[in-house]
PDB file of C-alpha atoms in Angstrom:
ATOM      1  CA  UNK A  74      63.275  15.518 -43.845  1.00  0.00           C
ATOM      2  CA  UNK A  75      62.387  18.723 -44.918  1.00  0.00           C
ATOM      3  CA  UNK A  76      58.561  20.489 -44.488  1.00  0.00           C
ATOM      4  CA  UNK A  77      57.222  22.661 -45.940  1.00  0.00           C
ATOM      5  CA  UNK A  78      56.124  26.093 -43.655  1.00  0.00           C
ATOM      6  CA  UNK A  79      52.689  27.301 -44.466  1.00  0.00           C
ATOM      7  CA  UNK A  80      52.867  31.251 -45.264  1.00  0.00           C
ATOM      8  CA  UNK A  81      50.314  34.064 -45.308  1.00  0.00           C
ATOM      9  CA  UNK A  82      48.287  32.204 -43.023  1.00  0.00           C
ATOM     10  CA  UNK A  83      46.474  35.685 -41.958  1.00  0.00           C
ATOM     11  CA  UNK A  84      45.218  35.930 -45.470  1.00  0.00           C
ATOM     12  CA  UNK A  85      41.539  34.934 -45.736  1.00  0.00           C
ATOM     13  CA  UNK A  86      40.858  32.588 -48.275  1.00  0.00           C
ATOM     14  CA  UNK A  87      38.521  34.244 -51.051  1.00  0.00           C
ATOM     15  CA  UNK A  88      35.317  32.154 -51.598  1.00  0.00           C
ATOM     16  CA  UNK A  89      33.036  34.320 -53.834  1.00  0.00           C
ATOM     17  CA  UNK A  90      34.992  35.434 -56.537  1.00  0.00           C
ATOM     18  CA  UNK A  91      36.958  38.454 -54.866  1.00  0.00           C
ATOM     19  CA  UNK A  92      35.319  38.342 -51.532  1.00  0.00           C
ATOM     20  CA  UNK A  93      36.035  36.176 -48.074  1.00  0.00           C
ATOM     21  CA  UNK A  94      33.095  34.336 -46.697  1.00  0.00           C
ATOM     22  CA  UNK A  95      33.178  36.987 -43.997  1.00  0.00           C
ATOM     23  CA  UNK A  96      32.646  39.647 -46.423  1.00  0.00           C
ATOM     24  CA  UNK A  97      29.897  37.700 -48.139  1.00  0.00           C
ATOM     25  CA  UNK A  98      27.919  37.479 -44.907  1.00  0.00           C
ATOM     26  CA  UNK A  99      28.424  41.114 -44.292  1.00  0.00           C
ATOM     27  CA  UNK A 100      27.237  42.509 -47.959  1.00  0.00           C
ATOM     28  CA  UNK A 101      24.367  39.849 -47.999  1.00  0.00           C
ATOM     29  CA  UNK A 102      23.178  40.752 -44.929  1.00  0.00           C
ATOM     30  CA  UNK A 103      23.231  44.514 -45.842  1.00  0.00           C
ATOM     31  CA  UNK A 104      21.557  43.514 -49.103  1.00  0.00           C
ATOM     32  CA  UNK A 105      19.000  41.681 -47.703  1.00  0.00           C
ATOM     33  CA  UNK A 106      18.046  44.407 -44.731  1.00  0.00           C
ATOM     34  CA  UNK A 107      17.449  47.380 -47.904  1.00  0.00           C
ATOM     35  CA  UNK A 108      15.665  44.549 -49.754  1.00  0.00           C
ATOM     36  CA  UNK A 109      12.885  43.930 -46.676  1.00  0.00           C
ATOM     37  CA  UNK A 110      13.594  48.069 -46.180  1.00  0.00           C
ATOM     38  CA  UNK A 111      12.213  48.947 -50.088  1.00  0.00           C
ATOM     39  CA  UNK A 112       9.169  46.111 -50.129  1.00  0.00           C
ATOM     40  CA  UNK A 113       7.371  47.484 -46.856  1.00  0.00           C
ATOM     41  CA  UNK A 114       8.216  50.673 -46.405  1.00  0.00           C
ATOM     42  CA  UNK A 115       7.501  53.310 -49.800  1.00  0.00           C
ATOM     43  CA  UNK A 116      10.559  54.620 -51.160  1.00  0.00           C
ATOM     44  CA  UNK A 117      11.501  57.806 -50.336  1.00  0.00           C
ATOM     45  CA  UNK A 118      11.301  56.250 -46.801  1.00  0.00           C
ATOM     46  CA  UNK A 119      13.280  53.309 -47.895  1.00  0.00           C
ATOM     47  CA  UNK A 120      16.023  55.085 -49.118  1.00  0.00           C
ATOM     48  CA  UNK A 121      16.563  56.774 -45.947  1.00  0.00           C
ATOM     49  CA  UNK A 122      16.579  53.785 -43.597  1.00  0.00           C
ATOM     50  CA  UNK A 123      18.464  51.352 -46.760  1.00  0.00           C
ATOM     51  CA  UNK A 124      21.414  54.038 -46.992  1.00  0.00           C
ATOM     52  CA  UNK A 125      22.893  54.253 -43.673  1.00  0.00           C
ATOM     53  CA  UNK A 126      22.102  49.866 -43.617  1.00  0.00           C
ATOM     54  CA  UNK A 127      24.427  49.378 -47.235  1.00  0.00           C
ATOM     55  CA  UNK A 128      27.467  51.848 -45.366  1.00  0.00           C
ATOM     56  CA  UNK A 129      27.133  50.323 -41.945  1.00  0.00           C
ATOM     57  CA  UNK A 130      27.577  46.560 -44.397  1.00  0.00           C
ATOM     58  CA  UNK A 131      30.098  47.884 -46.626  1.00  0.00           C
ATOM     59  CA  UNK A 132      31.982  48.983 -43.742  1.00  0.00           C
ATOM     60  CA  UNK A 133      31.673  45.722 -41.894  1.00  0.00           C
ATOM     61  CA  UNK A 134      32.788  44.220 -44.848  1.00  0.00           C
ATOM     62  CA  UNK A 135      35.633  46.011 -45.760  1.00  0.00           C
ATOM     63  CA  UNK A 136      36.436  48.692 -43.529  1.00  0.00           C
ATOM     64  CA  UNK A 137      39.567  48.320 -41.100  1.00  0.00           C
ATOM     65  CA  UNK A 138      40.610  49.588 -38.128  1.00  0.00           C
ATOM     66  CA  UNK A 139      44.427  49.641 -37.187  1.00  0.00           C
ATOM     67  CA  UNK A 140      44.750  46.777 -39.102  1.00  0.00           C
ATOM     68  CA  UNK A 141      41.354  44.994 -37.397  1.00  0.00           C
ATOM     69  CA  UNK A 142      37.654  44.281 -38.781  1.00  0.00           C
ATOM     70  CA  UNK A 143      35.442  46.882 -38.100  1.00  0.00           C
ATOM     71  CA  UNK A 144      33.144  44.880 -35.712  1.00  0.00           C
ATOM     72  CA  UNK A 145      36.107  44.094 -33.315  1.00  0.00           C
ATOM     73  CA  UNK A 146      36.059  47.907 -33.092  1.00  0.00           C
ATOM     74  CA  UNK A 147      32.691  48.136 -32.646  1.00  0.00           C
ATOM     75  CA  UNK A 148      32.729  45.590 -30.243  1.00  0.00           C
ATOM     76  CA  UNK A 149      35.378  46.726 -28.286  1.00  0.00           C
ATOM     77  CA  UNK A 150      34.216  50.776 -28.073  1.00  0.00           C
ATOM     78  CA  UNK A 151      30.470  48.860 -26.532  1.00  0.00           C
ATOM     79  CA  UNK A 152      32.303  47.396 -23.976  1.00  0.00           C
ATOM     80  CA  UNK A 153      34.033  50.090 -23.292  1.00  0.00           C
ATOM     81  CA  UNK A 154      31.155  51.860 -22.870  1.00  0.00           C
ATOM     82  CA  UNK A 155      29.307  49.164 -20.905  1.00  0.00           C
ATOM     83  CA  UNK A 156      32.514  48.095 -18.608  1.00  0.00           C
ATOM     84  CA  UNK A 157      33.422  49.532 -15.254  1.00  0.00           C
ATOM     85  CA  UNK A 158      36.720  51.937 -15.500  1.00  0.00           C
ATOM     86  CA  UNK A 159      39.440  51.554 -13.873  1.00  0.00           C
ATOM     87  CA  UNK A 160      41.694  54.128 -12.700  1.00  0.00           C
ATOM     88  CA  UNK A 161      45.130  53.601 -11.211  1.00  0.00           C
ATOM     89  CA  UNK A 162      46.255  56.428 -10.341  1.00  0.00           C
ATOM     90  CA  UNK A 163      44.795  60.459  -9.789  1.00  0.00           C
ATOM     91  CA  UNK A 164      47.022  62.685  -8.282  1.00  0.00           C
ATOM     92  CA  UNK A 165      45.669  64.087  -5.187  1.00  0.00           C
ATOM     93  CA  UNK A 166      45.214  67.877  -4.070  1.00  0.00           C
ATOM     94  CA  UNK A 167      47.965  68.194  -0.966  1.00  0.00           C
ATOM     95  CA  UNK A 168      45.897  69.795   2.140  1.00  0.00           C
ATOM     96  CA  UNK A 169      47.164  72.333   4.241  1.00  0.00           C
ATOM     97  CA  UNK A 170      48.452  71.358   7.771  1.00  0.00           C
ATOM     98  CA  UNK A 171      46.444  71.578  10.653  1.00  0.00           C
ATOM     99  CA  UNK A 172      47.620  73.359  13.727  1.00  0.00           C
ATOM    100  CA  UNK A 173      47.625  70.187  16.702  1.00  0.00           C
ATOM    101  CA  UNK A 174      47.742  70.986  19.834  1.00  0.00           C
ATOM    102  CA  UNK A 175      50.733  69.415  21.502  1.00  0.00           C
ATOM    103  CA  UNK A 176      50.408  66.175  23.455  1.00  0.00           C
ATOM    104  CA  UNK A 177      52.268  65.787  26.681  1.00  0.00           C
ATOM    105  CA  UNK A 178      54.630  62.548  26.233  1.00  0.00           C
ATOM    106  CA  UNK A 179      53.859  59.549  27.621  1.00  0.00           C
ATOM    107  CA  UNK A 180      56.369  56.686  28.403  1.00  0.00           C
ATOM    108  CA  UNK A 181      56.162  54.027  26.115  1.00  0.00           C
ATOM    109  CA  UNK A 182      56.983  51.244  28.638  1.00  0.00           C
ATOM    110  CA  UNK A 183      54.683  49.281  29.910  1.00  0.00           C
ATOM    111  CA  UNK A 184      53.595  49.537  33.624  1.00  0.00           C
ATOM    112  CA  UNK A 185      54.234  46.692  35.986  1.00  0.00           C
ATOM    113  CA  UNK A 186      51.692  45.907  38.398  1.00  0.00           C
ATOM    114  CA  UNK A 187      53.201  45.911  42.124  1.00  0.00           C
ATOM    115  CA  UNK A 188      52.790  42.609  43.734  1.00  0.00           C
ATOM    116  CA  UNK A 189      52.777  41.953  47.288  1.00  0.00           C
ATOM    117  CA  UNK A 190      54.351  39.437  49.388  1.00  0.00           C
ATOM    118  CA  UNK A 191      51.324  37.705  50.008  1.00  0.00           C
ATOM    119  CA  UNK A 192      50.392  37.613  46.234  1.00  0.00           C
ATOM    120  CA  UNK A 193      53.668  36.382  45.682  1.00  0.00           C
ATOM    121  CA  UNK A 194      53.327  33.405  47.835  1.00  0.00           C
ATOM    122  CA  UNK A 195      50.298  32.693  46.668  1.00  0.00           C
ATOM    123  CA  UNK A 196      51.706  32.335  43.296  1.00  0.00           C
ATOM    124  CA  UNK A 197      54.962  30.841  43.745  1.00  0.00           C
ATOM    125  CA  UNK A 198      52.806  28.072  45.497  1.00  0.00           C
ATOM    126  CA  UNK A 199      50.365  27.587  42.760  1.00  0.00           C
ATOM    127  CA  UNK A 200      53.001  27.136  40.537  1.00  0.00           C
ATOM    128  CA  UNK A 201      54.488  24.389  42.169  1.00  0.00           C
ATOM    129  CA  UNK A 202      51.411  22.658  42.530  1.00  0.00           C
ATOM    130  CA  UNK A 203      51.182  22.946  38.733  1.00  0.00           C
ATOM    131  CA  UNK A 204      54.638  21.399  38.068  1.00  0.00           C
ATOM    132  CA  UNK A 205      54.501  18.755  40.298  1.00  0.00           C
ATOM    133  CA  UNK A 206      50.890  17.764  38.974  1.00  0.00           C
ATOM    134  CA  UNK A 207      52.463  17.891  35.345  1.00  0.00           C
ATOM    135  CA  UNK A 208      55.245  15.761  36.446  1.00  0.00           C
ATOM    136  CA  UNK A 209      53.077  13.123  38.019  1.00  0.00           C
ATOM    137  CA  UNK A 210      54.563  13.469  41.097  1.00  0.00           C
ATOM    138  CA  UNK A 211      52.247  13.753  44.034  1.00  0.00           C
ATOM    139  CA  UNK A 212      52.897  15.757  47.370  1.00  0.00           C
ATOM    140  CA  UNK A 213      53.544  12.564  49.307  1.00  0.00           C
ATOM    141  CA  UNK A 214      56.169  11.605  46.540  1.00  0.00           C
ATOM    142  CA  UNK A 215      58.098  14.632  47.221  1.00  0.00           C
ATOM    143  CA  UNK A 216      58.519  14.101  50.866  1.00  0.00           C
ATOM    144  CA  UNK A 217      59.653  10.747  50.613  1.00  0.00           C
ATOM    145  CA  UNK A 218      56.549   8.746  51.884  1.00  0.00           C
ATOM    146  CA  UNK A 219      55.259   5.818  50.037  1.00  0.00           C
ATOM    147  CA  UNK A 220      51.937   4.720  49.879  1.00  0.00           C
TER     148      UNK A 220
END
């Protein structure tokens, strides 16, 4: 079964006569601002606000940008404006060398603390105590003494 593949599907459909709805909305809108513009304001003054108002519309309307509405311009040059930038990378000034004093080496092994033969006793001992406690055996256990 064959079907048939819609085409020109970024075309706008054109809704009032040679316009888009888009376009409508745009040109009435513009229309409508001069209109209020000329009936309170007199009309020297009117012409001067209602001129730059029909462009700005027009352009909306019609007006493209890289292939792109006007107002998606617009919109994206405020945020642009309004957004926090971002840079990635700035190349950085190299600073000169300082003279450093030289360090006298130090070993990078670790010291070992001396132990005495007393402090080894003492710990030899308490280790044993440990194991045998972990084991469960007790002292009279080990020697062979039942209670």
């Amino acid at each position: 079964m064959r079907y048939q593949v819609p085409q020109f599907i970024e075309v706008e459909d054109k809704i009032f006569g040679p316009l888009t709805l888009k376009q409508f909305v745009w040109l009435a809108g513009a229309g409508g601002l001069c209109l209020i513009f000329f009936t309170f304001l007199p009309f020297f003054v009117a012409i001067v606000f209602a001129l730059p108002a029909a462009i700005f519309g027009a352009g909306l309307a019609f007006y493209q940008v890289n292939g792109r509405p006007l107002i998606i311009a617009i919109e994206h040059a405020f945020m642009y404006f309004i957004g926090n930038k971002l840079y990635l990378w700035q190349q950085r000034v190299p600073k000169a060398p300082e003279a450093q004093a030289e360090k006298p080496k130090t070993s990078t092994t670790l010291p070992v603390p001396k132990l005495s033969e007393s402090r080894l006793k003492d710990l030899a001992w308490s280790l044993n105590i440990k194991d045998q406690a972990q084991m469960g055996v007790t002292e009279a256990q080990g020697r062979g003494f039942e209670i």
